[in-house]
């Protein structure tokens, strides 16, 4: 674990960030902070400052609105992310995508590994790539390990849409955007999504736009 002097510059930057108004500004694709990866959290922020930072992530995620937000998306290169999904979707979508409500969670130093071979492909978007969505094939189930904001160990299997959320947010901490894993021919504006591709699955989009699903 580093010394307090080692952490000072990061601590000062986070304090300055939190001295401003909420919600925080979400960094857009093209900013290097989204591509450089993150350093593991090992106490760089004092408990009170960590709590303030987590709350700022929560406020910012909800205001966007989104179902997850990673520290690099607000310009902080720490391996911390938050997730929450009230899942206000029709029953058909819930069943098809496995989208069930997720309570607010803090992920500290998360890592995931696939559980089994099945993959699922659906449109997804990103708060750092506003206005666009694309189809991404992801593991249908993953085992997530790490800690929570209190240092308690996390070791949990996520399936369906929650598995997609934790993969998306953990990828952010490795400098990976969802577009890196997406089917390029599926890229669609939010308007096109609303007018053409709002179906529970992307099968119709795959036929019309000319890409294959796993």
Coordinates of C-alpha atoms in Angstrom, one line a residue:
X1 CA 0.0 0.0 0.0
X2 CA 1.4 3.4 -0.9
X3 CA 2.3 6.2 1.5
X4 CA 0.1 9.2 2.0
X5 CA 2.6 11.3 0.1
X6 CA 2.2 9.0 -2.9
X7 CA -1.5 9.5 -2.8
X8 CA -1.5 13.3 -2.3
X9 CA -1.8 14.3 -6.0
X10 CA -4.8 12.0 -6.6
X11 CA -6.4 12.9 -3.3
X12 CA -6.1 16.6 -4.2
X13 CA -7.6 16.0 -7.6
X14 CA -10.6 14.1 -6.2
X15 CA -11.1 16.8 -3.5
X16 CA -11.1 19.5 -6.2
X17 CA -13.5 17.4 -8.3
X18 CA -15.9 17.1 -5.4
X19 CA -15.7 20.7 -4.5
X20 CA -17.7 21.5 -7.6
X21 CA -21.4 20.9 -8.2
X22 CA -23.1 17.6 -8.7
X23 CA -23.7 15.7 -10.9
X24 CA -20.1 15.4 -12.1
X25 CA -19.2 15.9 -15.8
X26 CA -19.0 12.5 -17.6
X27 CA -15.9 12.2 -19.8
X28 CA -16.6 11.4 -23.4
X29 CA -14.8 9.0 -25.7
X30 CA -11.6 10.5 -27.0
X31 CA -10.3 11.5 -23.6
X32 CA -7.1 9.5 -22.8
X33 CA -8.4 8.8 -19.2
X34 CA -10.9 6.3 -20.7
X35 CA -8.0 4.4 -22.4
X36 CA -5.1 4.3 -19.9
X37 CA -6.6 1.8 -17.5
X38 CA -6.7 2.3 -13.7
X39 CA -4.6 1.7 -10.6
X40 CA -6.0 -0.7 -8.0
X41 CA -7.6 1.0 -5.1
X42 CA -5.4 0.5 -2.0
X43 CA -6.5 3.3 0.3
X44 CA -5.6 6.3 -1.9
X45 CA -8.7 8.1 -0.5
X46 CA -9.4 8.5 3.2
X47 CA -12.7 6.8 4.2
X48 CA -14.6 10.1 4.3
X49 CA -13.3 11.1 0.9
X50 CA -14.0 7.7 -0.5
X51 CA -17.6 7.9 0.8
X52 CA -18.0 11.3 -0.9
X53 CA -16.6 10.1 -4.1
X54 CA -18.9 7.0 -4.1
X55 CA -21.9 9.3 -3.5
X56 CA -20.9 11.6 -6.3
X57 CA -20.7 8.5 -8.6
X58 CA -24.2 7.5 -7.5
X59 CA -25.7 11.0 -8.1
X60 CA -24.0 11.3 -11.5
X61 CA -25.1 7.8 -12.6
X62 CA -28.7 8.4 -11.6
X63 CA -28.8 11.9 -13.2
X64 CA -27.5 10.6 -16.5
X65 CA -29.4 8.3 -16.2
X66 CA -27.4 5.1 -16.4
X67 CA -27.1 1.7 -14.8
X68 CA -23.4 1.9 -14.1
X69 CA -20.5 4.4 -13.9
X70 CA -16.8 3.8 -13.6
X71 CA -14.3 6.2 -12.0
X72 CA -12.5 6.9 -15.3
X73 CA -15.7 8.3 -16.7
X74 CA -15.4 11.2 -14.3
X75 CA -11.7 11.5 -14.9
X76 CA -10.3 9.5 -12.0
X77 CA -8.0 6.6 -12.8
X78 CA -9.0 4.4 -9.8
X79 CA -10.4 0.8 -10.0
X80 CA -13.8 1.7 -8.7
X81 CA -17.2 1.5 -10.3
X82 CA -20.9 1.7 -9.2
X83 CA -23.9 -0.1 -10.6
X84 CA -27.7 0.1 -10.1
X85 CA -30.6 -1.0 -12.3
X86 CA -34.2 -0.5 -11.3
X87 CA -35.0 -2.4 -14.6
X88 CA -38.2 -0.5 -15.6
X89 CA -38.8 -2.6 -18.7
X90 CA -41.7 -4.6 -20.1
X91 CA -42.1 -8.2 -19.1
X92 CA -41.1 -9.5 -22.5
X93 CA -37.8 -7.5 -22.4
X94 CA -37.2 -8.7 -18.8
X95 CA -37.6 -12.3 -19.8
X96 CA -35.7 -12.1 -23.1
X97 CA -32.7 -10.2 -21.7
X98 CA -32.7 -11.5 -18.2
X99 CA -33.0 -7.9 -16.9
X100 CA -33.8 -8.0 -13.2
X101 CA -33.5 -5.1 -10.7
X102 CA -30.1 -4.6 -9.1
X103 CA -29.6 -2.6 -5.9
X104 CA -26.9 0.0 -5.7
X105 CA -23.5 -1.6 -5.5
X106 CA -19.9 -0.4 -5.2
X107 CA -17.3 -2.4 -7.0
X108 CA -13.7 -2.0 -5.8
X109 CA -10.9 -3.7 -7.7
X110 CA -13.4 -5.9 -9.6
X111 CA -12.4 -8.6 -12.0
X112 CA -14.6 -11.1 -13.9
X113 CA -14.3 -14.5 -15.5
X114 CA -16.9 -16.3 -17.7
X115 CA -19.1 -19.0 -16.2
X116 CA -19.6 -21.5 -19.0
X117 CA -19.5 -20.9 -22.8
X118 CA -22.9 -19.3 -23.6
X119 CA -22.8 -15.7 -25.0
X120 CA -25.7 -13.3 -25.5
X121 CA -25.8 -10.4 -28.0
X122 CA -27.9 -7.3 -27.4
X123 CA -27.7 -3.6 -28.1
X124 CA -26.0 -1.6 -25.4
X125 CA -24.8 2.0 -25.0
X126 CA -22.4 4.0 -22.9
X127 CA -22.7 7.3 -21.0
X128 CA -19.2 8.2 -22.5
X129 CA -20.4 7.5 -26.0
X130 CA -23.7 9.5 -26.0
X131 CA -26.2 9.2 -28.8
X132 CA -25.2 5.7 -30.1
X133 CA -25.7 2.0 -29.4
X134 CA -24.3 -1.1 -30.9
X135 CA -24.7 -4.9 -30.5
X136 CA -22.2 -6.5 -28.2
X137 CA -21.8 -10.3 -27.6
X138 CA -20.9 -10.9 -24.0
X139 CA -20.6 -13.8 -21.6
X140 CA -24.1 -14.8 -20.5
X141 CA -22.8 -15.4 -16.9
X142 CA -19.7 -14.2 -15.1
X143 CA -18.1 -14.6 -11.7
X144 CA -17.2 -11.2 -10.3
X145 CA -14.6 -10.9 -7.6
X146 CA -13.3 -7.8 -5.7
X147 CA -14.4 -5.8 -2.7
X148 CA -17.1 -3.3 -1.7
X149 CA -16.4 0.2 -0.4
X150 CA -15.9 -1.2 3.1
X151 CA -13.3 -3.7 2.0
X152 CA -15.6 -6.7 2.3
X153 CA -14.9 -9.4 -0.3
X154 CA -17.1 -9.8 -3.3
X155 CA -17.4 -13.2 -5.0
X156 CA -20.7 -13.5 -6.9
X157 CA -22.1 -15.0 -10.1
X158 CA -24.1 -12.6 -12.3
X159 CA -26.3 -13.7 -15.1
X160 CA -28.3 -12.0 -17.9
X161 CA -28.4 -8.3 -18.0
X162 CA -26.6 -7.8 -14.6
X163 CA -23.7 -9.8 -16.1
X164 CA -23.6 -7.4 -19.0
X165 CA -23.5 -4.4 -16.7
X166 CA -20.6 -5.7 -14.6
X167 CA -18.6 -6.7 -17.7
X168 CA -19.2 -3.2 -19.2
X169 CA -18.2 -1.3 -16.1
X170 CA -15.2 -3.6 -15.3
X171 CA -14.0 -3.1 -18.9
X172 CA -14.0 0.6 -18.4
X173 CA -11.4 0.1 -15.6
X174 CA -9.2 -1.7 -18.1
X175 CA -9.4 1.1 -20.7
X176 CA -11.9 -0.8 -22.8
X177 CA -15.0 0.7 -24.3
X178 CA -18.0 -1.3 -25.4
X179 CA -17.3 -0.2 -29.0
X180 CA -14.1 -2.3 -28.9
X181 CA -16.2 -5.4 -28.5
X182 CA -19.2 -4.4 -30.6
X183 CA -20.3 -5.5 -34.1
X184 CA -19.4 -2.4 -36.2
X185 CA -22.3 -2.9 -38.7
X186 CA -24.8 -2.7 -35.8
X187 CA -23.9 0.9 -34.8
X188 CA -27.1 2.8 -34.6
X189 CA -28.1 6.2 -33.4
X190 CA -30.5 6.5 -30.5
X191 CA -33.1 7.8 -32.9
X192 CA -32.7 4.7 -35.2
X193 CA -33.0 2.5 -32.1
X194 CA -36.3 4.1 -31.1
X195 CA -37.7 4.0 -34.7
X196 CA -36.3 0.6 -35.9
X197 CA -34.6 -1.6 -33.4
X198 CA -36.6 -1.5 -30.2
X199 CA -37.4 -5.2 -30.3
X200 CA -36.3 -7.3 -27.3
X201 CA -33.6 -9.0 -29.4
X202 CA -31.3 -7.7 -32.2
X203 CA -32.3 -10.4 -34.7
X204 CA -34.2 -8.0 -37.0
X205 CA -31.3 -5.5 -36.9
X206 CA -28.9 -8.2 -37.8
X207 CA -30.8 -9.2 -40.9
X208 CA -31.3 -5.6 -42.0
X209 CA -27.9 -4.3 -41.3
X210 CA -26.0 -7.4 -42.3
X211 CA -24.2 -8.8 -39.3
X212 CA -24.2 -12.1 -37.6
X213 CA -25.2 -13.0 -34.1
X214 CA -23.4 -15.6 -32.0

